[in-house]
Coordinates of N, CA, C and O in Angstrom, one line a residue:
X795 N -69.3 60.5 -214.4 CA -69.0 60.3 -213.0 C -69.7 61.2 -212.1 O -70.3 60.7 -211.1
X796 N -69.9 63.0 -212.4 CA -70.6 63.8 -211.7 C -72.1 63.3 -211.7 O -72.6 63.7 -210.7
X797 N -73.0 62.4 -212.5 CA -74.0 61.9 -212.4 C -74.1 60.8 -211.6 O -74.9 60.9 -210.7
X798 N -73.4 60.0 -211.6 CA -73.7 58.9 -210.1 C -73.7 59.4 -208.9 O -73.2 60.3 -208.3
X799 N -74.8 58.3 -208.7 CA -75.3 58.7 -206.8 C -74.6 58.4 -205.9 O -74.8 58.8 -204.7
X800 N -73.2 57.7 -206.4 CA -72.6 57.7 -205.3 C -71.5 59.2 -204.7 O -71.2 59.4 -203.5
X801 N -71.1 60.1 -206.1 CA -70.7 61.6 -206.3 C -71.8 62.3 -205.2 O -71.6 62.8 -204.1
X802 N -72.9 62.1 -205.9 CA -74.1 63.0 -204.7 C -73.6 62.7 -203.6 O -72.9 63.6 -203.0
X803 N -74.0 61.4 -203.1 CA -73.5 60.8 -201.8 C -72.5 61.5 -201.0 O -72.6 62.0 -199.9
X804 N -71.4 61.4 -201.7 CA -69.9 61.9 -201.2 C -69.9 63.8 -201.3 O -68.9 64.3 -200.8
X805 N -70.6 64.4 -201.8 CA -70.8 65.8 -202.2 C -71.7 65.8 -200.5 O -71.1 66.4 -199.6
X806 N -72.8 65.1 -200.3 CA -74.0 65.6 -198.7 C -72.9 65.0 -197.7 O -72.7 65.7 -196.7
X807 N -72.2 64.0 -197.8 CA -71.2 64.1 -196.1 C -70.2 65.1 -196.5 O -69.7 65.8 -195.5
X808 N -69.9 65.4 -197.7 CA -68.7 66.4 -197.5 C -69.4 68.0 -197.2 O -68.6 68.9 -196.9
X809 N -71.1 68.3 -197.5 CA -71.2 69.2 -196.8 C -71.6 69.0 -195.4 O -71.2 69.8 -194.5
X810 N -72.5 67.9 -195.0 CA -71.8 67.6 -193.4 C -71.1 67.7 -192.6 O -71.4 67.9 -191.4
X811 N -70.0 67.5 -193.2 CA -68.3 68.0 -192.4 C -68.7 69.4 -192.0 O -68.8 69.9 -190.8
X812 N -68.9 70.2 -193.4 CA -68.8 71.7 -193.7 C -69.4 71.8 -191.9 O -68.7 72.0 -190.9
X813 N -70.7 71.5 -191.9 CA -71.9 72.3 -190.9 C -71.0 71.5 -189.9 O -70.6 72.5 -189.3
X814 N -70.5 70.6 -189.3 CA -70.3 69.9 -188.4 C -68.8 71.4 -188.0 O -68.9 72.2 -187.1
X815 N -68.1 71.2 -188.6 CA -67.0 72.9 -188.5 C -67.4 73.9 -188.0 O -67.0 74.5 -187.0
X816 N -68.6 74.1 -189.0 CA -69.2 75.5 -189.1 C -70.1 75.5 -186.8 O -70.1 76.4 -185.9
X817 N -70.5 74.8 -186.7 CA -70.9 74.1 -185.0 C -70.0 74.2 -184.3 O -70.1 75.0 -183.3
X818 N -68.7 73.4 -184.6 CA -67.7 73.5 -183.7 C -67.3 75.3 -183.6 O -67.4 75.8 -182.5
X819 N -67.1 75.7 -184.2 CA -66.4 77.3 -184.4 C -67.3 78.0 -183.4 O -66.9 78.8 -182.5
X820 N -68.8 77.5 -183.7 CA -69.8 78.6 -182.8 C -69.4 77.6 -181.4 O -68.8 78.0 -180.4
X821 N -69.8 76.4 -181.6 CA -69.5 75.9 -179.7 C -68.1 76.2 -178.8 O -67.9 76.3 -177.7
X822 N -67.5 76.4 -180.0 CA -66.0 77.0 -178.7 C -66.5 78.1 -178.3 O -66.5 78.1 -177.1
X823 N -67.2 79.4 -178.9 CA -67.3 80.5 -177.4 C -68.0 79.9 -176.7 O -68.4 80.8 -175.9
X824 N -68.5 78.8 -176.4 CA -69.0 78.3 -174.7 C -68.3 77.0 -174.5 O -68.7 76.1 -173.6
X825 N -67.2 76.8 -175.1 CA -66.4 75.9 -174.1 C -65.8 76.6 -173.1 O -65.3 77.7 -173.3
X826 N -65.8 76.0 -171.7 CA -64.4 76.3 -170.9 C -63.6 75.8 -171.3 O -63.6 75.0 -172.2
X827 N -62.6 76.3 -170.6 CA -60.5 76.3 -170.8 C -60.0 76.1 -169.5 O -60.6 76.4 -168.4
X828 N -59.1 75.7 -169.5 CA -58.5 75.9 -168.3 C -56.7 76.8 -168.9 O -56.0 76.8 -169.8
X829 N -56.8 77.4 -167.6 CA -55.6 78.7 -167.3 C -55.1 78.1 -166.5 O -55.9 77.4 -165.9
X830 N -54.2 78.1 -166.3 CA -52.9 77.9 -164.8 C -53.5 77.2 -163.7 O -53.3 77.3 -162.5
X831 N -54.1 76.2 -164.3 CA -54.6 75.4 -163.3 C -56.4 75.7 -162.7 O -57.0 75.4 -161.7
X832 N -56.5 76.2 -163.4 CA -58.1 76.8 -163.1 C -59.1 77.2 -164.3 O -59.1 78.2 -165.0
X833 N -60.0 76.1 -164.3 CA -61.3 76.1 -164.8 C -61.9 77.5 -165.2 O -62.6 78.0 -164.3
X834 N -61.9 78.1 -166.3 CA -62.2 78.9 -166.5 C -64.0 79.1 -167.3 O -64.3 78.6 -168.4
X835 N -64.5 79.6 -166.8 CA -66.4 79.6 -167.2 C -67.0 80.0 -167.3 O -68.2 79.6 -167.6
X836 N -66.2 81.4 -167.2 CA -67.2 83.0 -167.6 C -67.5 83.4 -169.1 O -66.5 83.8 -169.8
X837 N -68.6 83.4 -169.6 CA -68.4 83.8 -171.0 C -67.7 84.6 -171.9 O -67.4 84.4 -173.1
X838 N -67.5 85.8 -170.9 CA -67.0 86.7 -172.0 C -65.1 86.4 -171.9 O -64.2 86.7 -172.7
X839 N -64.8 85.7 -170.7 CA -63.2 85.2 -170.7 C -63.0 84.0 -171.9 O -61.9 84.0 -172.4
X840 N -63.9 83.2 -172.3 CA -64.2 82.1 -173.0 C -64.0 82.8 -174.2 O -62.9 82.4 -174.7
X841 N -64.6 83.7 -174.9 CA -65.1 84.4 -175.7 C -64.0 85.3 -175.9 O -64.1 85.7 -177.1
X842 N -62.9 85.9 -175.3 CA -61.6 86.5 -175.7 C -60.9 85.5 -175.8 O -60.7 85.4 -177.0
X843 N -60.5 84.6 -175.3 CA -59.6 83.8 -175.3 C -59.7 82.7 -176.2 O -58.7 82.0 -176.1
X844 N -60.8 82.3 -177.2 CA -61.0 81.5 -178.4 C -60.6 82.6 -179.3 O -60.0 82.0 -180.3
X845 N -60.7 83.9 -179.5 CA -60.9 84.6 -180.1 C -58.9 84.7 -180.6 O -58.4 84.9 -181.7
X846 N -58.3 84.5 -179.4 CA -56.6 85.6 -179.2 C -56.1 83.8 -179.6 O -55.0 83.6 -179.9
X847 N -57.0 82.7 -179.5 CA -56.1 81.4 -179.5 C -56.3 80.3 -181.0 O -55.5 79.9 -181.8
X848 N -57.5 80.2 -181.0 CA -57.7 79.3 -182.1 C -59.1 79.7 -183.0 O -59.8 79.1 -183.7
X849 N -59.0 80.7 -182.6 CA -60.3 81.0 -184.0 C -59.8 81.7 -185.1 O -60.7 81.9 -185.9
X850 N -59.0 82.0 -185.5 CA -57.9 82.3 -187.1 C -58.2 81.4 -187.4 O -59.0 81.5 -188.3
X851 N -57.7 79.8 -186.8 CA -56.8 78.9 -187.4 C -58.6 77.7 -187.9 O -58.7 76.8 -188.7
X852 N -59.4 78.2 -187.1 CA -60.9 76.9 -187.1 C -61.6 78.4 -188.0 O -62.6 77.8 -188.5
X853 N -61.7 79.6 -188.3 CA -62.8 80.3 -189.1 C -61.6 79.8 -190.6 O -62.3 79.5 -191.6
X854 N -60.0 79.7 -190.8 CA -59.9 80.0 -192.0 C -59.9 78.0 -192.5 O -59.7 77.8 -193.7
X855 N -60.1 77.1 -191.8 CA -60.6 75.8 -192.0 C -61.8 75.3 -192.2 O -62.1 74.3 -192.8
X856 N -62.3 76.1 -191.7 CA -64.1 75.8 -191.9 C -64.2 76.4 -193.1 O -64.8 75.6 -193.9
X857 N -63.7 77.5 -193.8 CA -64.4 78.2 -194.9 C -64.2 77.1 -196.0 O -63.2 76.5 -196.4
X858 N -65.6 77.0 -196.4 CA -65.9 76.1 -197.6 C -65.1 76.5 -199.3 O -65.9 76.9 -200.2
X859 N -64.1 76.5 -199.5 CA -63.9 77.5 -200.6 C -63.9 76.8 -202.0 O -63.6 77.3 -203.0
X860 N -64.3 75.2 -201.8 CA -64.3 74.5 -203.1 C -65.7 74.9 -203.3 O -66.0 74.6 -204.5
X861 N -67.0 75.4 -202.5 CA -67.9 76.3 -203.2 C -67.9 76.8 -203.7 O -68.5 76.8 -204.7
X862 N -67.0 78.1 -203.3 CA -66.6 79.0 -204.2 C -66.7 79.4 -205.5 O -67.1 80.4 -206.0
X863 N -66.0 78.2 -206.1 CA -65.2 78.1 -207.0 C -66.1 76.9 -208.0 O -65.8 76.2 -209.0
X864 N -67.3 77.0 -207.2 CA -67.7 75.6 -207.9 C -68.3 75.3 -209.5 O -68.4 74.3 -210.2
X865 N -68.5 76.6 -209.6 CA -68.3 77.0 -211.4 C -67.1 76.6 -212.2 O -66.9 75.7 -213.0
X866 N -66.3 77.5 -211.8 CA -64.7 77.5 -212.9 C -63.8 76.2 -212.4 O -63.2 75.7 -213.3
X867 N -63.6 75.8 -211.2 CA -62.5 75.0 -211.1 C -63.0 74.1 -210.1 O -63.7 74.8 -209.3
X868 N -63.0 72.8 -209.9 CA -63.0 72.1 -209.1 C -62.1 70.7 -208.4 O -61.9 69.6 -209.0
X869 N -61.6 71.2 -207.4 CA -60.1 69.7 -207.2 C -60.2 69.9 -205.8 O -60.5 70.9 -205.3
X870 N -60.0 68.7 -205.2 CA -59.5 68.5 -203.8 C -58.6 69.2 -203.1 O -58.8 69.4 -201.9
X871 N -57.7 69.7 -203.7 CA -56.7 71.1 -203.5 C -57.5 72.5 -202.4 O -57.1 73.1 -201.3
X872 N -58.5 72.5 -203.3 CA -59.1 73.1 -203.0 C -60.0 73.1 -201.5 O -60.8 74.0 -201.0
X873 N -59.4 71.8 -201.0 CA -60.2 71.8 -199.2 C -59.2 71.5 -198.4 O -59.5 70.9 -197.3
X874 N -57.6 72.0 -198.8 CA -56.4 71.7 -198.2 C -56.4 72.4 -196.8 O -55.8 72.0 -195.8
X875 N -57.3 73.6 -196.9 CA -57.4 74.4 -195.8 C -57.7 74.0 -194.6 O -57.2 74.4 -193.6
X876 N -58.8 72.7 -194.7 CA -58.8 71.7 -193.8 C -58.1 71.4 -192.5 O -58.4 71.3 -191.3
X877 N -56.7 71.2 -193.7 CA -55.5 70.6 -192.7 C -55.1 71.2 -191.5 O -54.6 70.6 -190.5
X878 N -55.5 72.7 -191.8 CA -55.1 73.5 -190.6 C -56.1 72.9 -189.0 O -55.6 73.1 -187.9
X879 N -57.3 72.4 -189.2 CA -57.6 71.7 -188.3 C -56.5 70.5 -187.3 O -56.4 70.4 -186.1
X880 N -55.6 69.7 -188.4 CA -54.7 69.3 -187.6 C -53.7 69.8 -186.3 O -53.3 69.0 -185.5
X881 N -53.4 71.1 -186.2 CA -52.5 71.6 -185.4 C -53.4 71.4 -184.3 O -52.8 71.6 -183.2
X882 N -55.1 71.0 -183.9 CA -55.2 71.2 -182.7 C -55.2 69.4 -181.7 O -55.5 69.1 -180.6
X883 N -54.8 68.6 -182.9 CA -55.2 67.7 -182.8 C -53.9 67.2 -181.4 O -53.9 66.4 -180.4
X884 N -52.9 68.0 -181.9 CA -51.8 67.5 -180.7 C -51.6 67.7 -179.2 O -51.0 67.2 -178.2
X885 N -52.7 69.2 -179.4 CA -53.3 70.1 -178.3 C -54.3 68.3 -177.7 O -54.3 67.6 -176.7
X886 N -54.7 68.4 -178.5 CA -56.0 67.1 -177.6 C -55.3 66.0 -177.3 O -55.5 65.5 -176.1
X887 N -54.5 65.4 -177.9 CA -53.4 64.4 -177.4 C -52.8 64.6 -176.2 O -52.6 63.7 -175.4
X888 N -52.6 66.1 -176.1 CA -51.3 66.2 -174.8 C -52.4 66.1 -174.1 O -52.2 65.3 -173.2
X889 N -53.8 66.6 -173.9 CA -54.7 67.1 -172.7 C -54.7 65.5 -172.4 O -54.1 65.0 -171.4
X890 N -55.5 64.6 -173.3 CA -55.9 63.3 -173.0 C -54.6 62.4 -172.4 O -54.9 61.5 -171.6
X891 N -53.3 62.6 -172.7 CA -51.9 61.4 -171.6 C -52.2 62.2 -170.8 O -52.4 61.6 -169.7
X892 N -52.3 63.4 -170.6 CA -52.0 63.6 -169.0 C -53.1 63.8 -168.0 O -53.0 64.3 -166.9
X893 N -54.4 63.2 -168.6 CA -55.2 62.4 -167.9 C -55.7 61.3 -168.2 O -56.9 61.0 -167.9
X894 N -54.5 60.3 -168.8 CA -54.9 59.0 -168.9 C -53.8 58.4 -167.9 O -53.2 57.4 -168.3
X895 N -53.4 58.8 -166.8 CA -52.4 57.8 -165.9 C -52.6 56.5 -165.9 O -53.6 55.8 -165.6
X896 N -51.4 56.4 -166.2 CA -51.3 54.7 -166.4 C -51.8 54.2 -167.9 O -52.6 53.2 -167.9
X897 N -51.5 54.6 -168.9 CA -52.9 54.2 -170.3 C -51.5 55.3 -171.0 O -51.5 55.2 -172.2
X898 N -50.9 55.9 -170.7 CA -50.5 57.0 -172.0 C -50.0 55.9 -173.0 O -50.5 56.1 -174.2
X899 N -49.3 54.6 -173.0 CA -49.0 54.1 -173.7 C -49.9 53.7 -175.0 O -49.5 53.6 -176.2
X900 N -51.4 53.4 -174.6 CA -52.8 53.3 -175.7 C -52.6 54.8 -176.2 O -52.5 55.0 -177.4
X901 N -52.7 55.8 -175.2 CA -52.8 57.3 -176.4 C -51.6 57.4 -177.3 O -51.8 58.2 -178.2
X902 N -50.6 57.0 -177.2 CA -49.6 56.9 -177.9 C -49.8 56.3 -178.9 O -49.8 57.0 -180.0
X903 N -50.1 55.1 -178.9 CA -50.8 53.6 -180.1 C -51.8 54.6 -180.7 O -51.8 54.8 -181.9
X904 N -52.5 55.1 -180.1 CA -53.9 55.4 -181.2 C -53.1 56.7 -181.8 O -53.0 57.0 -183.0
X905 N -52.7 57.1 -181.0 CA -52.1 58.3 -181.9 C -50.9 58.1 -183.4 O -50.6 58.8 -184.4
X906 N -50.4 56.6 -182.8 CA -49.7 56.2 -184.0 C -50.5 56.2 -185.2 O -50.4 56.8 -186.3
X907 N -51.3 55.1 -184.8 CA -52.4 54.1 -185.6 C -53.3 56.0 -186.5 O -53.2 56.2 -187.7
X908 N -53.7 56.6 -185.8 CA -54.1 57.5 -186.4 C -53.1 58.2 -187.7 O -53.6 58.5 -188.8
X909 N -51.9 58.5 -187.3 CA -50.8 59.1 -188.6 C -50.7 58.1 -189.3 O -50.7 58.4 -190.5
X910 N -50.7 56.8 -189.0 CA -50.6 55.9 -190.3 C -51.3 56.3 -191.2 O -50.9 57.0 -192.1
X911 N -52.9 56.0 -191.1 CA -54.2 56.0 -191.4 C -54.0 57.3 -192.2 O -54.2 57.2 -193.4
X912 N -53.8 58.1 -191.7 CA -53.0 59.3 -192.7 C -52.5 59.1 -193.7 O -52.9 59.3 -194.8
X913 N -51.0 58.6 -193.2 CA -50.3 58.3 -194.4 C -50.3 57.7 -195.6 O -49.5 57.8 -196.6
X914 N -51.8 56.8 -195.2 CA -52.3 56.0 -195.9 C -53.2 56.3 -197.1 O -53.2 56.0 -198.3
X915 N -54.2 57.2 -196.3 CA -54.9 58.0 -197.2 C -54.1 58.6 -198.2 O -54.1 58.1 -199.3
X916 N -53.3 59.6 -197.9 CA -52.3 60.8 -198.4 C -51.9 59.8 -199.6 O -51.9 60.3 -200.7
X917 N -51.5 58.6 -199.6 CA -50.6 57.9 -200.5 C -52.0 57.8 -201.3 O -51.8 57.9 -202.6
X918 N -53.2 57.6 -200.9 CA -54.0 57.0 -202.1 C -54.8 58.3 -202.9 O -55.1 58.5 -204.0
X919 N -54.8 58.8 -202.0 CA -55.1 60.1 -202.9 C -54.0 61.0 -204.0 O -54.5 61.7 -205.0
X920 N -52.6 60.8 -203.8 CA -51.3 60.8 -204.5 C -52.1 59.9 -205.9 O -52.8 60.2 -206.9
X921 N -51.6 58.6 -205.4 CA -52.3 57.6 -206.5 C -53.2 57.6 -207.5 O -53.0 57.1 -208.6
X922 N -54.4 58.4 -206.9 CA -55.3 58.6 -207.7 C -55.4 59.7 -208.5 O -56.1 59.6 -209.5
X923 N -54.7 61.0 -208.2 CA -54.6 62.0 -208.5 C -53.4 61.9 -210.2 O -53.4 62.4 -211.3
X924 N -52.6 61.0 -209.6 CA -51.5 60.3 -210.4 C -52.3 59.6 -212.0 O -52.1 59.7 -213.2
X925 N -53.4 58.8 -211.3 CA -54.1 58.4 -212.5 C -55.4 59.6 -213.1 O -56.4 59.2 -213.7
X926 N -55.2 60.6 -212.9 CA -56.4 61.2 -212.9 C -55.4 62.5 -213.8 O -56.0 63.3 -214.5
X927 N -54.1 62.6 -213.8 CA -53.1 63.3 -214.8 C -52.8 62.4 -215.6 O -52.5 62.9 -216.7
X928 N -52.7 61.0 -215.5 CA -52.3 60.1 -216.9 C -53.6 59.6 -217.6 O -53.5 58.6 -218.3
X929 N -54.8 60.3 -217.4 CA -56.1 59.8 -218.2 C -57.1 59.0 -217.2 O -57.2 57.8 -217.6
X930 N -57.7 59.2 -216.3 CA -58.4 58.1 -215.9 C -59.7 57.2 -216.5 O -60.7 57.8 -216.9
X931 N -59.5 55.9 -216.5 CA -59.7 55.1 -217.1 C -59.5 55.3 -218.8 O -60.4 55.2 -219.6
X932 N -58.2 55.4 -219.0 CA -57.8 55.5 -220.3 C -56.8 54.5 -220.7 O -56.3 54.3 -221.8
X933 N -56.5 53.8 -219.4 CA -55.3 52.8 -219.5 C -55.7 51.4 -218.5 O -56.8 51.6 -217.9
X934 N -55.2 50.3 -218.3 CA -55.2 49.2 -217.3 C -55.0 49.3 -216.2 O -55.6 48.6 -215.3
X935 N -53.8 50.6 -216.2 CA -53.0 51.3 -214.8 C -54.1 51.2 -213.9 O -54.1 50.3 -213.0
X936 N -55.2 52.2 -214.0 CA -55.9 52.4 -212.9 C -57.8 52.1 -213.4 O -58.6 52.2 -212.5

């Protein structure tokens, strides 16, 4: 299975991701923020305030650590760290209803339609992981 091109394949977008992370982390010290109602745009205010807010949570997500490891052990477990990208995801929800007047009901929908899509994944990766402790392709199961 590590010999097919489609493994390669799925190995260059999942370092993709990586660099696409690794961009975001450096582009927040030049995002502005907004404070108490005011646009904030100064570099070095930008630059404390990614630092005291969400750069823990996007430097310990980005770290690639199923590299790491890419000798001795290799499992999907292994890029759980990921997840912690989620917590900012509700941060971007609240910003976008309360500048979608009149529409929050769509940001609500996509934000459903999004946790499904989750749930959905989550179950098939369960699944597969399920056939991948009972033998994969050792049985009809899977």
């Amino acid at each position: 299975w590590h010999d097919e091109p489609m493994y390669h394949a799925m190995r260059i977008i999942d370092y993709i991701g990586d660099v696409a992370f690794v961009l975001d982390v450096v582009l927040n010290f030049f995002t502005p923020f907004n404070q108490d109602g005011f646009f904030v745009a100064e570099p070095k205010a930008i630059k404390e305030h990614y630092l005291r807010t969400w750069f823990t949570i996007d430097v310990l997500a980005t770290v690639p650590i199923d590299l790491f490891s890419f000798v001795v052990w290799r499992h999907a477990v292994l890029r759980m760290n990921r997840l912690l990208r989620f917590s900012r995801y509700q941060h971007y929800f609240n910003i976008w209803e309360q500048h979608s007047i009149g529409w929050e009901h769509v940001v609500r929908f996509i934000k459903l339609l999004l946790g499904l899509v989750m749930v959905i994944h989550w179950m098939g990766c369960t699944y597969i992981a399920i056939g991948y402790a009972r033998g994969f392709g050792t049985s009809e199961w899977l």
